[in-house]
XYZ file of C-alpha atoms in Angstrom:
641
model
C 42.858 67.184 52.434
C 43.998 65.433 49.497
C 42.465 62.272 48.355
C 45.133 59.374 47.681
C 44.774 58.122 44.075
C 43.935 54.606 43.462
C 46.821 51.849 44.160
C 46.845 51.052 40.447
C 47.826 54.514 39.435
C 51.568 54.153 39.264
C 50.758 51.434 36.875
C 49.696 54.172 34.465
C 52.938 56.534 35.043
C 55.481 53.758 35.012
C 54.986 52.906 31.126
C 54.891 56.686 30.544
C 58.412 56.962 31.957
C 59.726 53.825 30.241
C 57.838 53.487 26.983
C 58.250 55.870 24.116
C 54.824 55.490 22.812
C 51.394 57.608 22.229
C 49.380 57.529 25.771
C 46.466 55.685 23.940
C 48.709 52.648 23.397
C 49.281 52.289 27.250
C 48.497 48.733 28.560
C 46.105 48.815 31.546
C 45.702 45.939 34.055
C 42.614 43.515 33.849
C 41.113 44.543 37.097
C 41.763 47.300 39.770
C 39.664 49.269 42.344
C 39.597 52.835 43.748
C 40.994 51.942 46.969
C 37.362 52.140 48.635
C 36.293 48.670 47.523
C 34.647 49.865 43.937
C 35.880 47.921 41.090
C 37.161 49.989 37.997
C 37.055 48.365 34.566
C 40.333 48.867 32.758
C 38.645 50.382 29.669
C 36.955 53.145 32.157
C 40.140 53.783 34.211
C 41.936 54.275 30.752
C 39.522 56.950 29.973
C 39.893 58.711 33.343
C 43.673 58.475 33.082
C 43.729 59.826 29.504
C 41.577 62.568 30.363
C 43.796 63.616 33.185
C 46.989 63.256 31.449
C 45.415 65.190 28.451
C 44.744 68.105 30.591
C 48.448 68.241 31.816
C 50.295 67.598 28.627
C 50.604 69.986 25.895
C 49.908 67.398 23.087
C 46.474 65.339 23.129
C 47.036 61.664 22.801
C 44.292 61.506 20.096
C 46.024 64.104 18.013
C 48.042 62.399 14.951
C 51.692 61.794 15.703
C 53.754 64.406 13.492
C 55.796 62.675 10.862
C 59.038 64.369 11.633
C 60.173 66.234 14.877
C 63.382 68.006 15.686
C 62.757 67.183 19.750
C 64.635 64.282 21.056
C 62.505 61.886 23.041
C 64.458 62.296 26.231
C 63.633 66.088 25.955
C 59.757 65.170 25.323
C 59.750 63.073 28.466
C 61.468 65.644 30.530
C 58.895 68.285 29.365
C 55.987 65.867 30.423
C 57.482 65.439 33.762
C 57.374 69.071 34.310
C 53.772 69.501 33.085
C 52.510 66.756 35.291
C 54.592 68.150 38.256
C 52.717 71.585 37.769
C 49.247 69.761 37.881
C 47.823 69.795 41.070
C 46.328 66.686 42.844
C 42.987 68.582 43.399
C 42.412 68.692 39.387
C 43.517 65.123 38.907
C 40.973 64.091 41.880
C 38.203 66.001 40.388
C 38.824 64.559 37.050
C 39.013 60.976 38.500
C 35.869 61.200 40.465
C 34.038 62.596 37.439
C 35.157 59.523 35.409
C 34.041 57.255 38.102
C 30.583 58.704 38.404
C 29.956 57.828 34.809
C 27.205 55.191 34.420
C 28.553 52.634 32.032
C 26.454 49.928 30.484
C 26.911 46.181 31.779
C 28.198 43.446 29.666
C 25.238 41.285 28.518
C 22.950 43.880 27.945
C 21.324 45.819 25.057
C 22.599 49.370 24.366
C 21.848 51.703 21.636
C 24.591 52.929 19.082
C 25.118 55.060 16.353
C 26.562 53.923 12.737
C 29.601 56.119 12.135
C 31.031 54.127 9.249
C 30.563 51.219 6.955
C 33.662 49.514 5.642
C 34.774 45.966 4.486
C 31.376 44.532 4.968
C 31.092 45.827 8.658
C 29.202 48.628 10.294
C 31.371 50.600 12.788
C 29.034 51.599 15.633
C 29.711 54.040 18.484
C 27.971 52.868 21.793
C 28.927 55.912 23.675
C 31.337 55.742 26.736
C 34.223 56.126 24.318
C 33.516 52.657 23.125
C 33.222 51.479 19.419
C 32.447 48.120 18.036
C 32.063 46.313 14.514
C 29.058 44.344 13.444
C 28.753 42.185 10.016
C 26.345 43.766 7.748
C 24.532 40.388 7.077
C 23.376 40.666 10.776
C 21.114 43.510 9.761
C 19.455 41.683 6.987
C 16.278 39.715 7.254
C 16.329 36.293 5.579
C 16.333 36.474 1.825
C 16.547 40.354 1.930
C 19.426 42.834 1.476
C 20.835 44.808 4.691
C 19.344 48.090 5.367
C 21.741 50.285 7.289
C 23.149 53.561 6.554
C 25.815 55.899 8.295
C 24.075 57.942 11.038
C 21.191 55.098 11.751
C 20.720 54.382 15.352
C 20.494 50.905 16.267
C 20.321 48.676 19.351
C 23.128 45.984 19.705
C 24.126 43.764 22.377
C 27.095 44.320 24.475
C 28.921 41.093 24.676
C 32.066 42.697 26.061
C 33.385 45.992 26.628
C 36.785 45.701 25.369
C 38.619 42.833 23.250
C 42.246 42.658 22.459
C 42.135 45.525 19.973
C 40.399 47.621 22.565
C 37.209 47.572 20.707
C 33.708 46.761 22.065
C 32.421 43.467 21.194
C 28.844 43.889 20.098
C 26.293 41.773 18.165
C 23.163 43.131 16.341
C 21.597 39.512 15.820
C 21.850 39.107 19.597
C 20.061 42.157 20.258
C 17.305 41.395 17.805
C 17.218 37.957 19.552
C 16.732 39.503 22.995
C 14.315 41.736 21.796
C 12.250 39.123 19.695
C 12.407 36.835 23.045
C 10.770 39.377 24.988
C 8.263 40.216 22.362
C 7.477 36.453 21.881
C 7.105 35.754 25.484
C 4.412 38.379 25.803
C 2.728 37.138 22.648
C 2.807 33.548 24.025
C 1.416 34.544 27.497
C -1.386 36.506 25.564
C -1.907 33.785 22.941
C -1.336 36.157 20.481
C -0.206 35.405 16.657
C 3.416 36.659 15.572
C 4.727 37.256 12.290
C 7.595 35.450 10.740
C 9.014 33.990 7.552
C 10.081 30.460 6.637
C 13.689 30.544 5.589
C 15.204 27.018 5.737
C 14.130 23.448 5.934
C 15.400 21.065 8.331
C 14.853 17.388 9.472
C 11.001 17.129 9.960
C 10.146 20.550 9.380
C 11.185 24.044 8.594
C 12.961 27.244 10.331
C 11.053 30.388 10.784
C 12.433 33.742 11.534
C 10.453 35.809 13.917
C 12.274 38.938 13.877
C 15.392 37.780 15.279
C 14.581 34.602 16.953
C 14.515 31.028 15.202
C 11.647 28.854 15.614
C 11.038 25.203 14.476
C 7.947 24.518 12.130
C 6.948 21.085 12.130
C 5.858 19.587 8.744
C 2.530 18.597 9.897
C 1.881 22.315 11.011
C 2.535 23.908 7.638
C -1.029 23.428 6.291
C -4.248 21.670 7.092
C -3.177 19.232 4.200
C 0.314 17.808 3.483
C 2.188 20.228 1.485
C 4.374 18.579 -1.267
C 6.185 21.781 -2.392
C 6.905 24.688 0.283
C 8.937 26.824 -2.272
C 6.043 29.402 -2.754
C 5.992 29.764 1.198
C 9.819 30.418 1.446
C 10.611 34.030 2.620
C 6.742 35.029 2.827
C 5.911 36.980 5.626
C 2.939 35.476 7.424
C 1.371 35.058 10.798
C 2.053 31.913 13.104
C 0.940 30.609 16.527
C 3.438 29.753 19.123
C 2.736 26.209 20.354
C 5.761 25.936 22.689
C 8.767 28.088 23.700
C 11.780 27.507 26.278
C 13.930 30.454 26.525
C 16.477 28.645 28.520
C 17.043 25.834 25.835
C 16.280 28.442 22.951
C 13.388 26.401 21.818
C 10.330 27.716 19.859
C 7.771 25.696 18.116
C 5.214 27.576 15.994
C 2.178 26.599 13.840
C 0.845 27.950 10.453
C -1.884 25.327 10.407
C -3.587 26.567 13.630
C -4.000 29.938 12.098
C -5.399 28.559 8.754
C -7.809 26.192 10.733
C -9.012 29.178 12.728
C -9.601 31.292 9.683
C -11.186 28.369 7.666
C -13.437 27.570 10.636
C -14.902 30.910 10.691
C -15.424 30.988 6.964
C -16.557 27.335 7.112
C -19.143 28.136 9.516
C -20.404 31.172 7.543
C -20.342 29.323 4.288
C -22.370 26.236 5.741
C -24.834 28.301 7.535
C -25.828 29.381 3.853
C -26.016 25.585 2.596
C -28.944 23.324 2.786
C -29.331 19.501 1.989
C -30.185 19.016 -1.778
C -29.100 22.299 -2.594
C -27.330 22.528 -6.098
C -24.220 24.762 -5.873
C -20.988 25.456 -8.297
C -17.624 24.508 -6.925
C -13.987 24.114 -8.199
C -12.203 20.918 -8.077
C -9.513 21.603 -5.583
C -8.107 18.072 -5.146
C -8.526 14.759 -6.419
C -7.604 11.338 -4.648
C -8.177 7.580 -5.116
C -11.438 7.636 -3.405
C -13.128 10.905 -4.841
C -12.351 14.459 -5.280
C -12.594 17.725 -2.878
C -14.656 20.610 -4.278
C -14.101 24.087 -3.150
C -17.475 25.829 -2.350
C -16.421 29.151 -1.689
C -14.035 28.849 1.488
C -15.235 25.346 2.507
C -14.530 22.130 0.872
C -16.828 19.254 0.220
C -16.020 15.600 -0.721
C -17.458 14.297 -3.786
C -17.091 10.495 -3.512
C -16.313 8.544 -6.711
C -19.416 6.463 -6.262
C -21.460 9.783 -6.522
C -19.770 11.080 -9.495
C -21.714 9.243 -12.270
C -24.463 6.397 -12.384
C -21.855 4.403 -14.314
C -18.677 2.647 -12.980
C -16.034 5.164 -12.436
C -12.407 3.488 -11.833
C -10.819 6.714 -10.963
C -12.067 10.368 -10.530
C -9.529 11.679 -13.012
C -11.594 10.163 -15.785
C -14.196 12.784 -15.537
C -12.694 15.518 -13.474
C -9.627 17.743 -13.679
C -8.304 19.926 -10.950
C -9.376 23.603 -11.263
C -12.492 22.525 -13.130
C -15.709 24.205 -12.101
C -18.557 21.626 -11.687
C -22.236 21.711 -10.560
C -22.901 19.533 -7.387
C -25.648 18.569 -5.112
C -25.176 18.821 -1.459
C -26.145 15.263 -0.029
C -25.430 15.679 3.554
C -24.074 18.347 5.965
C -22.615 17.277 9.330
C -23.137 20.503 11.771
C -20.705 18.971 14.287
C -17.769 18.256 12.140
C -18.583 20.687 9.384
C -18.071 17.730 6.705
C -20.069 18.014 3.599
C -20.856 15.271 1.215
C -21.454 16.110 -2.535
C -22.995 14.423 -5.513
C -22.986 14.854 -9.144
C -25.024 11.906 -10.438
C -28.180 13.085 -8.397
C -28.442 15.887 -10.756
C -28.807 13.478 -13.622
C -31.803 11.024 -14.575
C -31.373 7.755 -12.827
C -31.001 4.854 -15.541
C -32.321 2.300 -12.945
C -35.720 3.634 -13.203
C -36.402 1.942 -16.624
C -34.263 -1.034 -16.349
C -37.020 -3.483 -15.663
C -38.964 -2.485 -19.014
C -35.799 -2.236 -21.050
C -34.182 -5.411 -20.035
C -36.856 -8.115 -19.553
C -35.911 -11.675 -18.167
C -34.168 -14.085 -20.701
C -33.582 -11.197 -23.169
C -30.310 -11.192 -24.873
C -28.218 -7.730 -25.025
C -25.082 -6.772 -26.003
C -22.871 -5.071 -23.487
C -19.187 -4.026 -22.622
C -16.892 -5.829 -20.124
C -15.989 -3.009 -17.739
C -14.133 -5.073 -14.666
C -13.287 -8.338 -14.155
C -12.774 -10.134 -10.654
C -12.087 -13.498 -9.337
C -15.730 -14.130 -9.014
C -17.118 -12.925 -12.308
C -16.929 -9.866 -14.790
C -19.003 -6.770 -14.794
C -20.765 -5.915 -18.132
C -22.097 -2.355 -18.745
C -25.529 -2.501 -20.567
C -25.713 1.288 -20.807
C -24.069 4.253 -18.966
C -24.973 3.598 -15.357
C -26.460 0.063 -15.576
C -24.132 -2.690 -15.033
C -24.627 -6.444 -14.420
C -22.582 -9.361 -12.980
C -21.651 -12.406 -14.959
C -20.851 -15.012 -12.300
C -18.001 -17.060 -13.179
C -20.409 -20.241 -13.077
C -22.479 -18.440 -15.741
C -19.503 -17.665 -17.963
C -18.835 -20.965 -20.040
C -20.527 -24.470 -20.116
C -17.352 -26.232 -20.190
C -14.574 -24.189 -18.457
C -15.504 -24.703 -14.716
C -12.219 -23.682 -12.896
C -10.854 -21.105 -14.905
C -10.333 -17.292 -14.014
C -12.861 -15.042 -15.672
C -9.967 -13.214 -17.294
C -9.081 -16.201 -19.517
C -12.644 -16.146 -20.879
C -13.260 -12.424 -21.588
C -11.088 -9.202 -21.376
C -11.699 -5.853 -20.341
C -13.590 -3.363 -22.919
C -14.598 -6.731 -24.803
C -18.251 -6.476 -26.355
C -20.043 -9.591 -25.418
C -23.643 -10.880 -25.792
C -25.185 -11.710 -22.345
C -28.677 -12.804 -21.280
C -30.745 -11.207 -18.277
C -30.972 -13.790 -15.756
C -32.402 -11.753 -12.656
C -33.117 -8.209 -11.891
C -33.261 -6.813 -8.028
C -34.222 -2.885 -8.475
C -34.049 -2.245 -4.712
C -30.409 -3.375 -4.735
C -29.896 -2.071 -8.040
C -28.367 -5.522 -9.277
C -28.649 -7.258 -12.502
C -27.624 -11.182 -12.922
C -26.378 -11.844 -16.440
C -25.317 -15.023 -18.236
C -22.900 -15.592 -20.885
C -23.113 -19.233 -21.633
C -26.843 -18.970 -21.894
C -26.427 -17.158 -25.355
C -24.845 -20.406 -26.630
C -26.696 -23.926 -26.819
C -25.734 -26.513 -24.058
C -23.011 -28.635 -25.627
C -24.262 -31.778 -24.025
C -27.598 -31.433 -25.617
C -25.853 -30.959 -29.043
C -24.017 -33.987 -28.347
C -27.032 -36.073 -27.337
C -28.809 -34.923 -30.302
C -25.976 -35.720 -32.713
C -24.545 -38.671 -30.963
C -27.070 -41.074 -29.742
C -25.915 -44.157 -27.746
C -23.888 -46.739 -29.811
C -22.458 -43.979 -31.925
C -18.636 -44.331 -32.381
C -16.529 -41.244 -31.515
C -12.857 -40.624 -31.676
C -11.003 -38.154 -29.314
C -7.636 -37.541 -27.726
C -6.933 -38.747 -24.147
C -7.142 -35.563 -22.013
C -6.522 -37.084 -18.712
C -5.865 -40.503 -17.023
C -7.103 -41.150 -13.556
C -7.386 -44.013 -11.224
C -11.020 -44.881 -12.348
C -10.654 -44.385 -16.044
C -9.843 -42.106 -19.030
C -11.381 -38.711 -19.964
C -11.310 -38.337 -23.843
C -12.074 -34.879 -25.492
C -15.032 -34.819 -27.700
C -16.566 -32.225 -29.982
C -17.950 -28.831 -28.428
C -15.046 -28.797 -25.907
C -16.524 -31.437 -23.745
C -15.150 -34.629 -22.332
C -16.244 -38.309 -22.002
C -15.210 -40.681 -19.681
C -14.265 -44.479 -20.277
C -14.462 -46.411 -17.026
C -12.042 -48.876 -15.990
C -14.623 -51.758 -16.729
C -15.365 -50.548 -20.245
C -11.730 -50.891 -21.465
C -11.274 -54.460 -22.191
C -13.230 -57.627 -22.512
C -10.328 -59.949 -21.537
C -8.140 -57.919 -19.095
C -8.874 -56.285 -15.801
C -9.303 -52.527 -15.987
C -6.126 -51.840 -13.937
C -4.195 -53.598 -16.411
C -6.012 -52.415 -19.636
C -5.296 -48.665 -18.560
C -1.761 -49.022 -18.442
C -1.665 -49.351 -22.165
C -2.929 -45.631 -22.533
C -0.806 -42.462 -22.603
C -2.203 -38.822 -22.343
C -2.571 -37.423 -25.921
C -3.326 -40.864 -27.537
C -6.054 -40.804 -30.036
C -8.585 -43.555 -29.054
C -11.947 -44.693 -30.361
C -14.878 -45.509 -28.443
C -18.717 -46.003 -28.167
C -21.301 -43.914 -26.608
C -23.047 -45.885 -24.048
C -24.734 -42.934 -22.081
C -25.380 -39.217 -22.123
C -26.587 -37.441 -18.952
C -27.486 -33.877 -20.059
C -28.663 -32.628 -16.487
C -25.333 -33.903 -14.748
C -23.172 -33.117 -17.769
C -21.764 -36.496 -18.196
C -20.899 -38.719 -21.241
C -19.978 -42.385 -20.806
C -17.977 -44.218 -23.338
C -16.683 -47.689 -23.999
C -13.608 -48.844 -25.754
C -14.481 -52.548 -25.373
C -17.753 -52.218 -27.073
C -15.952 -51.280 -30.504
C -15.838 -54.891 -31.578
C -19.350 -55.803 -30.326
C -20.241 -57.847 -27.272
C -18.998 -61.523 -28.062
C -20.061 -62.790 -24.951
C -23.667 -61.596 -25.547
C -23.428 -62.739 -29.335
C -22.272 -66.173 -27.835
C -24.821 -66.548 -25.377
C -27.758 -64.821 -27.277
C -29.658 -68.064 -27.640
C -28.456 -69.882 -24.516
C -30.848 -70.151 -21.444
C -30.264 -71.435 -17.805
C -30.786 -75.225 -18.137
C -29.761 -75.396 -21.707
C -27.426 -78.356 -23.022
C -24.579 -77.330 -25.049
C -21.546 -78.899 -26.371
C -18.254 -77.312 -25.305
C -14.522 -78.290 -26.259
C -12.010 -79.334 -23.648
C -9.160 -76.861 -23.889
C -7.053 -77.460 -20.742
C -6.926 -80.244 -17.828
C -6.169 -78.850 -14.439
C -5.983 -80.422 -10.906
C -9.556 -78.674 -9.793
C -11.308 -79.171 -12.951
C -11.217 -78.589 -16.740
C -11.387 -75.765 -18.772
C -13.740 -75.644 -21.804
C -14.687 -73.026 -24.549
C -17.918 -72.468 -26.180
C -18.279 -70.018 -29.066
C -14.942 -68.504 -28.093
C -15.970 -67.777 -24.629
C -13.966 -69.722 -22.102
C -15.447 -71.372 -18.936
C -14.245 -73.773 -16.229
C -16.029 -76.767 -14.790
C -15.036 -77.802 -11.435
C -14.103 -81.187 -10.327
C -17.178 -81.778 -8.440
C -19.132 -80.976 -11.557
C -17.382 -83.703 -13.708
C -19.604 -86.460 -12.906
C -22.775 -87.401 -10.770
C -20.638 -90.734 -9.762
C -17.853 -89.387 -7.476
C -15.394 -92.197 -8.710
C -15.814 -90.396 -12.167
C -14.889 -86.995 -11.068
C -11.446 -87.219 -12.288
C -10.073 -84.555 -14.684
C -7.756 -86.787 -16.273
C -10.159 -88.926 -17.841
C -10.696 -86.183 -20.480
C -8.157 -85.020 -22.954
C -7.825 -81.625 -24.760
C -10.008 -81.315 -27.840
C -12.800 -83.715 -26.467
C -16.256 -82.761 -27.198
C -18.514 -82.805 -23.937
C -22.118 -82.214 -23.443
C -22.743 -79.794 -20.580
C -25.682 -78.188 -18.851
C -25.888 -74.356 -18.665
C -26.146 -73.423 -14.814
C -25.661 -69.893 -14.797
C -25.110 -66.837 -16.956
C -23.245 -63.877 -15.399
C -23.222 -60.935 -17.725
C -21.121 -58.686 -15.314
C -18.212 -61.178 -15.139
C -18.921 -62.723 -18.604
C -18.916 -66.278 -17.164
C -20.880 -69.224 -18.021
C -21.630 -71.697 -15.238
C -21.398 -75.239 -16.712
C -21.882 -78.803 -15.105
C -21.573 -82.453 -16.385
C -23.190 -83.337 -13.404
C -25.981 -81.365 -13.728
C -26.733 -82.768 -17.302
C -26.761 -86.327 -16.122
C -29.114 -85.702 -13.021
C -31.471 -83.928 -15.637
C -31.139 -86.766 -18.057
C -32.053 -89.061 -15.198
C -35.032 -87.275 -13.934
C -36.325 -86.948 -17.589
C -35.908 -90.819 -18.218
C -37.859 -91.533 -14.980
C -40.643 -89.374 -16.018
C -40.923 -90.799 -19.555
C -40.252 -94.544 -19.030
C -41.177 -95.662 -15.430
C -41.841 -94.718 -11.580
C -39.637 -95.317 -8.723
C -42.707 -96.683 -6.959
C -43.030 -99.599 -9.444
C -39.979 -101.043 -8.216
C -38.054 -100.460 -11.608
C -34.379 -100.154 -11.322
C -32.371 -97.456 -13.046
C -30.746 -100.172 -15.429
C -34.140 -101.181 -16.485
C -35.375 -97.622 -17.085
C -32.348 -96.873 -19.252
C -32.401 -100.093 -21.175
C -36.188 -99.421 -21.962
C -35.034 -95.954 -23.094
C -32.354 -97.217 -25.178
C -34.739 -99.694 -26.835
C -37.041 -96.887 -27.486
C -34.457 -94.797 -29.035
C -33.731 -97.848 -31.476
């Protein structure tokens, strides 16, 4: 019993009858089956049909077409029909079943193929099953390397599609490598094993790594144990990596080079640290320099050499005494077994200059030093390498109190300083700069005793007086009350301006409080003191009337003005009239008060009259005898005559 051929078979014969073309150009349908529910790919059915036709046709379709033929197309088609008619259905059925039994690869799988040719930058690969495909040569090259492929090489490729529009298989070497790599990487990730790869590109936040077909991301923080400024030497270099994270569905792989380095360094560090002891002197190589110190390689493990442990003297920056790659001898100061951190020191291998500071720099001795650093609170002066002292801002100048130290001294300047205090336990020396010079107030007191006339520029004007610049860069103050004899201080100070040159008299010098009191009004002498030098309270003096007022009269004595109130004009109330006096009259008055502060004389005619009456009574009579004042005065007058 003959098996009926597939329903799609007439689709093959129909073009043979209508199209005058070679058999290998016959178009096939996109999908067909064999009548029993089995799907037949068009490419596979073409193979079956071609093999069947090739057995019954006198000319194979794969043979080249003759350039010229004398047979007409109509005759060739008739001949084909005759040969096909002679073929038995049993033979065709056998060939078709044989083709259907062929195990063809599935699309989306990795298959093996053989390179049969290389042309136009592509490799032509025969993957079997009558299928050939093309692959770009760059897919056979590792990053940064030339492709290594030759005719006859067997390679694995990824079958994306069995046939494209040109009848060729769509294959990819890169996808095959990727699938192979993912399988290998997943196994390594599960076993926590290292993988080998090469950095071939830079992306935002890190680098790209080729892991033998799969591309992974290397974060910038995972490149090295320390930040890497230049990753050029690492590019294209095959090296081990540790997989931190991978997601095949998303195609995401994150790797770390730092984990490999830390692991190897940890083993090496533990071995080196086990051979080190605190206090041991070892040789090391300066590996890196920072602001706060330097890292020294001790043969696989790094130790920190802090800037304060490099030398006994002040070191502003480690680069002053160290350079990268230099071999130095250091001492192990401390080892932390848990964190594997090592502290190193260089100055510990040198003699401590502080052991002799007390003997070399006794108190109150003066030495020459160099200013090494200036701060807001003072300046550091180096007496010798490793020994520095602080000159506090209060000890820098006798006169400049609120000035930054940088305006008094400068860095690297050599100055003379006096040792004020030494604290060996805290390794501190207090120095003084102003103590090397004499106190200007002492010098001024010696050269300008009280009463000395001086001259200076008005430096400042305040609400309580003037400040005048004097010799030795010191100032003296003129109080408001010392500006004028005749004017009030507030009025007298208005006549002065900053920068005026004025003369004054030294009235007081206080060295301890650093104060100098001056007086401008004392330049012409004290007229009030001169005028009242021989006058005492109760003295009778003659004054001249200068003005008549309602409340009394104004008088003048030796150029000093005074005022006599109405109640003091006479003992008799009826005579207490200012108008009875005229300007220019000479009047005898009694001094009742001498006020040196207000520079006023208290005068009274009434007091003079009472005093004269009392004196007359005591001399010429007694009130108990019944004598009248007139009698007493008359007797007194006769006595005068």
